Amino acid sequence: MASPLRSLVYDDNRYQKAFHLFLERSSEHQCMQDFIRNILPDIVASIGNGKSHLISIGVGSGDGRIDLEMFSELRLKHPGVTVDHEVVEPSSQQLHSYKVLVSQKSDLDYITFKWNKMTASEFEEQWELKQMTKKADFIHMIQMLYYVKDVEATIRFFRSLLDKDGKLVIILVSDESGWGKLWRTFRGQLCACQISQLVTTADVKNFLDSEGVQYKSYVLPSQMDITECFTEGDESGELLLDFLTEVYRFSRTASPQLKADVMKLLRDPACSLVADGKVVFNNNLEVIVADSPR
Ligand code: SAH
């Protein structure tokens, strides 16, 4: 039976609002920053093979905050290099925020930003159309693989662009997170459209294993305060619920039974810790660093 639920991704305005609220209520970016400061330096130290000009690609870079943090570490390991950075981002709102952020910084002269207002698959088409042969040293896809039609084809294409010693960094929710549990339980009922895939790093690892690709992985412990979701009619709670289920206006459009089942699981110990009147959802992420095929 066709699902009557609409995906949140089709409404960029509401998606962006929900995403920003999620960032406020979670330690999502803090745990990525810890990773960037503590583990990424060794990873970027191994790329480039002594080259003075590096090529990087950010797929689904959002407003660029995380990209720029990564560049700070890359710069420390490769002082004096110049970088071409291809930003692949379909949301004009996000791309605009990224450009504003870049314009406010004075220490980014070594980076040439190439703005690609398009999806990952449109970028792939363009790349092939222009018969591009240049290879990238560093590619990242952070919290974006949920939004592509074909996760495996996307990984395969971008990995094929890596130069020798290049690295592909993927960050998604971990299979052991509350997200993993929620999506495994309701996949059939929530997956409202082709482009909202409820993927976790377990899916990516299975794929890389089946292709014989070498990779390393790191779990990033993270939490999200979802207490507001349990106050009927609370506007922030409704936005967070949309973000959790990836369904547009979930509270108003889901059947009472599905809603009740989702709410029950959200506060179940499999997903959350309930203490001191707060419901704290397990938002653990996982980073996968895949090697170049060369
Ligand atoms: N990487 C950023 C943003 C993550 S949100 C961060 O971690 O902060 C996911 C981003 O992917 C959004 O900016 C969204 O616009 C973008 N996106 C959605 N569909 C996409 C697609 N098909 N190809 C590339 N990016 C996409």
Tab-separated table of C-alpha atoms and ligand atoms in Angstrom:
chain	number	residue	atom	x	y	z
A	1	MET	CA	0.000	0.000	0.000
A	2	ALA	CA	1.342	3.455	-0.878
A	3	SER	CA	2.360	5.515	2.108
A	4	PRO	CA	0.310	8.720	2.572
A	5	LEU	CA	3.233	10.321	4.408
A	6	ARG	CA	5.328	12.977	2.673
A	7	SER	CA	9.057	13.204	3.108
A	8	LEU	CA	10.415	16.177	5.031
A	9	VAL	CA	13.150	16.643	2.411
A	10	TYR	CA	10.595	17.946	-0.109
A	11	ASP	CA	10.074	21.058	2.032
A	12	ASP	CA	13.484	22.702	2.229
A	13	ASN	CA	12.254	25.473	4.530
A	14	ARG	CA	10.877	23.136	7.149
A	15	TYR	CA	13.810	20.750	6.709
A	16	GLN	CA	16.305	23.548	7.391
A	17	LYS	CA	14.322	24.713	10.441
A	18	ALA	CA	14.195	21.162	11.793
A	19	PHE	CA	17.902	20.630	11.105
A	20	HIS	CA	18.868	23.804	12.963
A	21	LEU	CA	16.744	22.868	15.948
A	22	PHE	CA	18.295	19.394	15.910
A	23	LEU	CA	21.769	20.996	16.011
A	24	GLU	CA	20.689	23.066	19.031
A	25	ARG	CA	19.235	20.107	20.896
A	26	SER	CA	22.042	17.659	20.160
A	27	SER	CA	25.797	17.312	20.496
A	28	GLU	CA	25.952	16.489	16.752
A	29	HIS	CA	28.481	19.138	15.765
A	30	GLN	CA	30.418	18.969	19.052
A	31	CYS	CA	31.155	15.275	18.546
A	32	MET	CA	32.208	15.948	14.956
A	33	GLN	CA	34.490	18.740	16.184
A	34	ASP	CA	36.105	16.324	18.656
A	35	PHE	CA	36.705	13.919	15.798
A	36	ILE	CA	38.094	16.682	13.585
A	37	ARG	CA	40.527	17.870	16.266
A	38	ASN	CA	41.624	14.489	17.596
A	39	ILE	CA	41.470	11.925	14.793
A	40	LEU	CA	41.213	13.749	11.469
A	41	PRO	CA	44.736	15.265	11.653
A	42	ASP	CA	46.336	11.836	11.227
A	43	ILE	CA	43.971	10.984	8.395
A	44	VAL	CA	44.670	14.163	6.411
A	45	ALA	CA	48.388	13.874	7.105
A	46	SER	CA	48.444	10.771	4.911
A	47	ILE	CA	46.845	12.352	1.817
A	48	GLY	CA	48.410	14.261	-1.076
A	49	ASN	CA	51.728	12.467	-1.384
A	50	GLY	CA	53.712	15.700	-1.036
A	51	LYS	CA	51.688	17.652	-3.621
A	52	SER	CA	51.500	21.447	-3.273
A	53	HIS	CA	47.950	21.619	-4.645
A	54	LEU	CA	45.150	19.471	-3.283
A	55	ILE	CA	41.661	18.812	-4.574
A	56	SER	CA	38.802	18.215	-2.186
A	57	ILE	CA	35.077	17.665	-2.580
A	58	GLY	CA	32.386	18.254	0.036
A	59	VAL	CA	29.169	16.439	-0.829
A	60	GLY	CA	26.128	17.854	1.007
A	61	SER	CA	28.295	20.378	2.845
A	62	GLY	CA	25.363	22.350	4.275
A	63	ASP	CA	26.434	25.746	5.590
A	64	GLY	CA	30.114	24.797	5.487
A	65	ARG	CA	30.868	25.063	9.195
A	66	ILE	CA	32.189	21.514	9.374
A	67	ASP	CA	34.086	21.862	6.059
A	68	LEU	CA	35.978	24.899	7.379
A	69	GLU	CA	36.862	23.155	10.639
A	70	MET	CA	38.332	20.326	8.597
A	71	PHE	CA	40.352	22.760	6.498
A	72	SER	CA	41.930	24.223	9.651
A	73	GLU	CA	43.344	20.780	10.481
A	74	LEU	CA	44.322	20.061	6.892
A	75	ARG	CA	46.201	23.361	6.732
A	76	LEU	CA	48.158	22.500	9.897
A	77	LYS	CA	49.312	19.226	8.342
A	78	HIS	CA	49.970	20.685	4.892
A	79	PRO	CA	51.203	24.252	5.437
A	80	GLY	CA	51.673	26.135	2.179
A	81	VAL	CA	49.359	24.017	0.037
A	82	THR	CA	46.598	25.464	-2.103
A	83	VAL	CA	43.262	23.705	-2.359
A	84	ASP	CA	40.448	23.512	-4.922
A	85	HIS	CA	37.292	22.716	-2.999
A	86	GLU	CA	34.216	21.555	-4.923
A	87	VAL	CA	31.108	22.156	-2.817
A	88	VAL	CA	28.179	19.981	-3.931
A	89	GLU	CA	25.039	21.286	-2.237
A	90	PRO	CA	21.519	21.462	-3.729
A	91	SER	CA	19.974	23.791	-1.142
A	92	SER	CA	20.307	27.454	-2.158
A	93	GLN	CA	19.707	28.485	1.441
A	94	GLN	CA	22.610	26.350	2.684
A	95	LEU	CA	24.888	27.374	-0.165
A	96	HIS	CA	24.155	31.031	0.579
A	97	SER	CA	25.006	30.568	4.273
A	98	TYR	CA	28.241	28.821	3.247
A	99	LYS	CA	29.248	31.738	0.983
A	100	VAL	CA	28.479	34.228	3.766
A	101	LEU	CA	30.604	32.224	6.196
A	102	VAL	CA	33.522	32.166	3.727
A	103	SER	CA	33.224	35.925	3.143
A	104	GLN	CA	33.556	36.523	6.882
A	105	LYS	CA	36.865	34.655	7.165
A	106	SER	CA	40.156	36.224	6.264
A	107	ASP	CA	42.401	33.170	6.352
A	108	LEU	CA	40.952	31.127	3.477
A	109	ASP	CA	42.953	32.588	0.591
A	110	TYR	CA	44.612	29.248	-0.030
A	111	ILE	CA	41.233	27.677	-0.927
A	112	THR	CA	39.414	28.219	-4.233
A	113	PHE	CA	35.774	27.366	-3.680
A	114	LYS	CA	33.836	25.939	-6.626
A	115	TRP	CA	30.128	26.171	-5.962
A	116	ASN	CA	27.993	23.391	-7.412
A	117	LYS	CA	24.350	24.044	-6.594
A	118	MET	CA	23.257	20.520	-7.372
A	119	THR	CA	22.731	17.039	-6.010
A	120	ALA	CA	25.416	14.370	-5.884
A	121	SER	CA	23.969	12.591	-8.920
A	122	GLU	CA	23.748	15.837	-10.939
A	123	PHE	CA	27.403	16.450	-10.060
A	124	GLU	CA	28.229	12.960	-11.306
A	125	GLU	CA	26.418	13.671	-14.618
A	126	GLN	CA	28.281	16.982	-15.040
A	127	TRP	CA	31.593	15.376	-14.226
A	128	GLU	CA	31.056	12.707	-16.850
A	129	LEU	CA	29.691	15.139	-19.410
A	130	LYS	CA	32.781	17.321	-19.082
A	131	GLN	CA	34.978	14.214	-19.142
A	132	MET	CA	36.830	15.426	-16.081
A	133	THR	CA	39.990	13.517	-15.352
A	134	LYS	CA	41.316	15.311	-12.290
A	135	LYS	CA	41.493	13.248	-9.129
A	136	ALA	CA	40.616	14.287	-5.592
A	137	ASP	CA	42.722	13.892	-2.462
A	138	PHE	CA	39.962	14.270	0.071
A	139	ILE	CA	36.219	13.758	-0.281
A	140	HIS	CA	33.644	13.888	2.463
A	141	MET	CA	29.951	13.089	2.746
A	142	ILE	CA	28.753	14.107	6.153
A	143	GLN	CA	25.216	13.187	7.175
A	144	MET	CA	24.024	13.296	3.563
A	145	LEU	CA	23.790	9.763	2.187
A	146	TYR	CA	20.211	9.549	3.474
A	147	TYR	CA	19.191	11.824	0.623
A	148	VAL	CA	20.527	10.047	-2.450
A	149	LYS	CA	18.588	7.543	-4.540
A	150	ASP	CA	21.374	4.986	-4.723
A	151	VAL	CA	23.775	4.960	-1.768
A	152	GLU	CA	26.096	2.322	-3.206
A	153	ALA	CA	26.391	3.958	-6.641
A	154	THR	CA	27.113	7.301	-4.951
A	155	ILE	CA	29.916	5.847	-2.834
A	156	ARG	CA	31.308	3.973	-5.824
A	157	PHE	CA	31.362	7.096	-8.020
A	158	PHE	CA	32.983	9.438	-5.492
A	159	ARG	CA	35.516	6.830	-4.411
A	160	SER	CA	36.482	6.395	-8.068
A	161	LEU	CA	37.499	10.087	-8.092
A	162	LEU	CA	40.157	9.577	-5.410
A	163	ASP	CA	43.803	9.940	-6.265
A	164	LYS	CA	46.385	7.560	-4.821
A	165	ASP	CA	46.502	8.082	-1.023
A	166	GLY	CA	43.142	9.903	-1.210
A	167	LYS	CA	40.531	9.364	1.482
A	168	LEU	CA	36.749	9.293	1.463
A	169	VAL	CA	35.199	10.261	4.814
A	170	ILE	CA	31.581	9.264	5.401
A	171	ILE	CA	29.652	10.173	8.542
A	172	LEU	CA	26.215	8.736	9.249
A	173	VAL	CA	24.289	7.634	12.313
A	174	SER	CA	25.610	4.447	13.842
A	175	ASP	CA	23.502	1.320	13.594
A	176	GLU	CA	23.522	1.086	17.400
A	177	SER	CA	22.066	4.595	17.821
A	178	GLY	CA	18.407	5.355	18.570
A	179	TRP	CA	18.108	6.203	14.873
A	180	GLY	CA	19.162	2.691	13.915
A	181	LYS	CA	16.548	1.165	16.217
A	182	LEU	CA	13.822	3.579	15.112
A	183	TRP	CA	14.455	3.032	11.436
A	184	ARG	CA	14.824	-0.747	11.662
A	185	THR	CA	11.466	-0.881	13.423
A	186	PHE	CA	9.500	1.476	11.183
A	187	ARG	CA	11.400	1.415	7.899
A	188	GLY	CA	8.393	0.233	5.880
A	189	GLN	CA	6.024	2.779	7.373
A	190	LEU	CA	8.237	5.879	7.500
A	191	CYS	CA	10.268	5.678	4.329
A	192	ALA	CA	7.981	8.071	2.527
A	193	CYS	CA	9.897	8.506	-0.702
A	194	GLN	CA	12.789	7.262	-2.752
A	195	ILE	CA	15.156	9.971	-1.604
A	196	SER	CA	14.871	9.555	2.107
A	197	GLN	CA	16.737	6.404	2.854
A	198	LEU	CA	17.049	5.250	6.382
A	199	VAL	CA	20.666	4.190	6.063
A	200	THR	CA	23.210	3.703	8.848
A	201	THR	CA	26.925	3.012	8.794
A	202	ALA	CA	26.139	-0.719	8.991
A	203	ASP	CA	24.745	-0.515	5.436
A	204	VAL	CA	27.861	1.308	4.241
A	205	LYS	CA	30.202	-1.174	5.938
A	206	ASN	CA	28.325	-4.126	4.419
A	207	PHE	CA	28.710	-2.560	1.003
A	208	LEU	CA	32.427	-1.778	1.443
A	209	ASP	CA	33.044	-5.304	2.778
A	210	SER	CA	31.273	-6.812	-0.227
A	211	GLU	CA	33.492	-4.735	-2.543
A	212	GLY	CA	36.647	-5.638	-0.623
A	213	VAL	CA	37.367	-1.967	0.194
A	214	GLN	CA	39.753	-1.182	3.066
A	215	TYR	CA	38.378	1.273	5.635
A	216	LYS	CA	38.625	2.367	9.248
A	217	SER	CA	35.709	3.345	11.453
A	218	TYR	CA	35.235	5.426	14.598
A	219	VAL	CA	32.113	5.763	16.762
A	220	LEU	CA	31.324	9.315	17.913
A	221	PRO	CA	29.175	9.245	21.078
A	222	SER	CA	26.406	11.853	20.827
A	223	GLN	CA	23.044	12.710	22.375
A	224	MET	CA	19.881	14.581	21.465
A	225	ASP	CA	17.370	16.026	23.931
A	226	ILE	CA	13.934	14.994	22.609
A	227	THR	CA	11.918	15.864	25.743
A	228	GLU	CA	9.790	18.430	23.867
A	229	CYS	CA	8.474	15.718	21.527
A	230	PHE	CA	6.375	14.418	24.419
A	231	THR	CA	4.417	17.668	24.952
A	232	GLU	CA	1.362	17.418	22.678
A	233	GLY	CA	1.157	20.402	20.315
A	234	ASP	CA	4.639	21.737	21.198
A	235	GLU	CA	6.001	23.398	18.050
A	236	SER	CA	9.651	22.493	18.653
A	237	GLY	CA	8.643	18.969	19.621
A	238	GLU	CA	6.754	18.608	16.322
A	239	LEU	CA	9.751	19.840	14.322
A	240	LEU	CA	12.081	17.428	16.097
A	241	LEU	CA	9.622	14.595	15.437
A	242	ASP	CA	9.630	15.470	11.742
A	243	PHE	CA	13.408	15.331	11.795
A	244	LEU	CA	13.466	11.990	13.625
A	245	THR	CA	10.959	10.332	11.304
A	246	GLU	CA	11.997	12.305	8.169
A	247	VAL	CA	8.250	12.774	7.627
A	248	TYR	CA	6.697	16.182	6.900
A	249	ARG	CA	4.350	17.123	9.783
A	250	PHE	CA	4.506	13.633	11.219
A	251	SER	CA	2.290	14.431	14.238
A	252	ARG	CA	-0.525	15.632	12.014
A	253	THR	CA	-0.298	13.164	9.140
A	254	ALA	CA	0.664	9.810	10.686
A	255	SER	CA	-2.073	7.427	11.810
A	256	PRO	CA	-2.768	7.523	15.570
A	257	GLN	CA	-1.446	3.968	15.848
A	258	LEU	CA	1.853	4.708	14.080
A	259	LYS	CA	2.284	7.869	16.112
A	260	ALA	CA	1.672	6.015	19.376
A	261	ASP	CA	4.103	3.248	18.385
A	262	VAL	CA	6.827	5.736	17.407
A	263	MET	CA	6.394	7.763	20.622
A	264	LYS	CA	6.610	4.586	22.681
A	265	LEU	CA	9.806	3.445	21.015
A	266	LEU	CA	11.391	6.904	21.249
A	267	ARG	CA	11.410	6.717	25.038
A	268	ASP	CA	12.260	3.023	25.164
A	269	PRO	CA	15.721	2.193	26.593
A	270	ALA	CA	16.633	0.880	23.113
A	271	CYS	CA	16.564	4.503	21.909
A	272	SER	CA	16.808	6.855	24.883
A	273	LEU	CA	17.800	7.429	28.475
A	274	VAL	CA	15.002	8.869	30.603
A	275	ALA	CA	16.290	10.751	33.644
A	276	ASP	CA	15.432	13.907	35.620
A	277	GLY	CA	12.388	14.553	33.450
A	278	LYS	CA	14.486	14.542	30.276
A	279	VAL	CA	14.355	12.100	27.395
A	280	VAL	CA	17.826	11.855	25.867
A	281	PHE	CA	17.989	10.065	22.518
A	282	ASN	CA	21.099	8.126	21.485
A	283	ASN	CA	22.485	10.123	18.546
A	284	ASN	CA	25.752	8.188	18.190
A	285	LEU	CA	27.429	8.757	14.865
A	286	GLU	CA	30.056	6.735	13.094
A	287	VAL	CA	32.813	7.849	10.771
A	288	ILE	CA	34.029	5.600	7.983
A	289	VAL	CA	37.298	6.449	6.284
A	290	ALA	CA	37.619	4.524	3.035
A	291	ASP	CA	40.829	4.142	1.051
A	292	SER	CA	41.357	5.061	-2.570
A	293	PRO	CA	40.872	2.329	-5.196
A	294	ARG	CA	44.319	3.131	-6.606
B	1	SAH	N1	27.328	18.135	6.085
B	1	SAH	C1	26.579	19.159	6.791
B	1	SAH	C2	25.093	19.180	6.406
B	1	SAH	C3	24.348	17.910	6.663
B	1	SAH	S1	22.601	18.056	6.330
B	1	SAH	C4	26.726	18.980	8.294
B	1	SAH	O1	26.995	17.872	8.751
B	1	SAH	O2	26.521	19.938	9.018
B	1	SAH	C5	22.499	17.250	4.754
B	1	SAH	C6	22.857	18.152	3.589
B	1	SAH	O3	22.782	17.368	2.395
B	1	SAH	C7	21.891	19.327	3.412
B	1	SAH	O4	22.617	20.517	3.310
B	1	SAH	C8	21.157	18.987	2.121
B	1	SAH	O5	20.777	20.138	1.386
B	1	SAH	C9	22.180	18.155	1.384
B	1	SAH	N2	21.609	17.241	0.372
B	1	SAH	C10	20.343	16.754	0.299
B	1	SAH	N3	20.203	15.952	-0.776
B	1	SAH	C11	21.400	15.915	-1.393
B	1	SAH	C12	21.886	15.256	-2.573
B	1	SAH	N4	21.100	14.455	-3.302
B	1	SAH	N5	23.172	15.461	-2.933
B	1	SAH	C13	23.980	16.268	-2.190
B	1	SAH	N6	23.567	16.901	-1.059
B	1	SAH	C14	22.308	16.735	-0.670
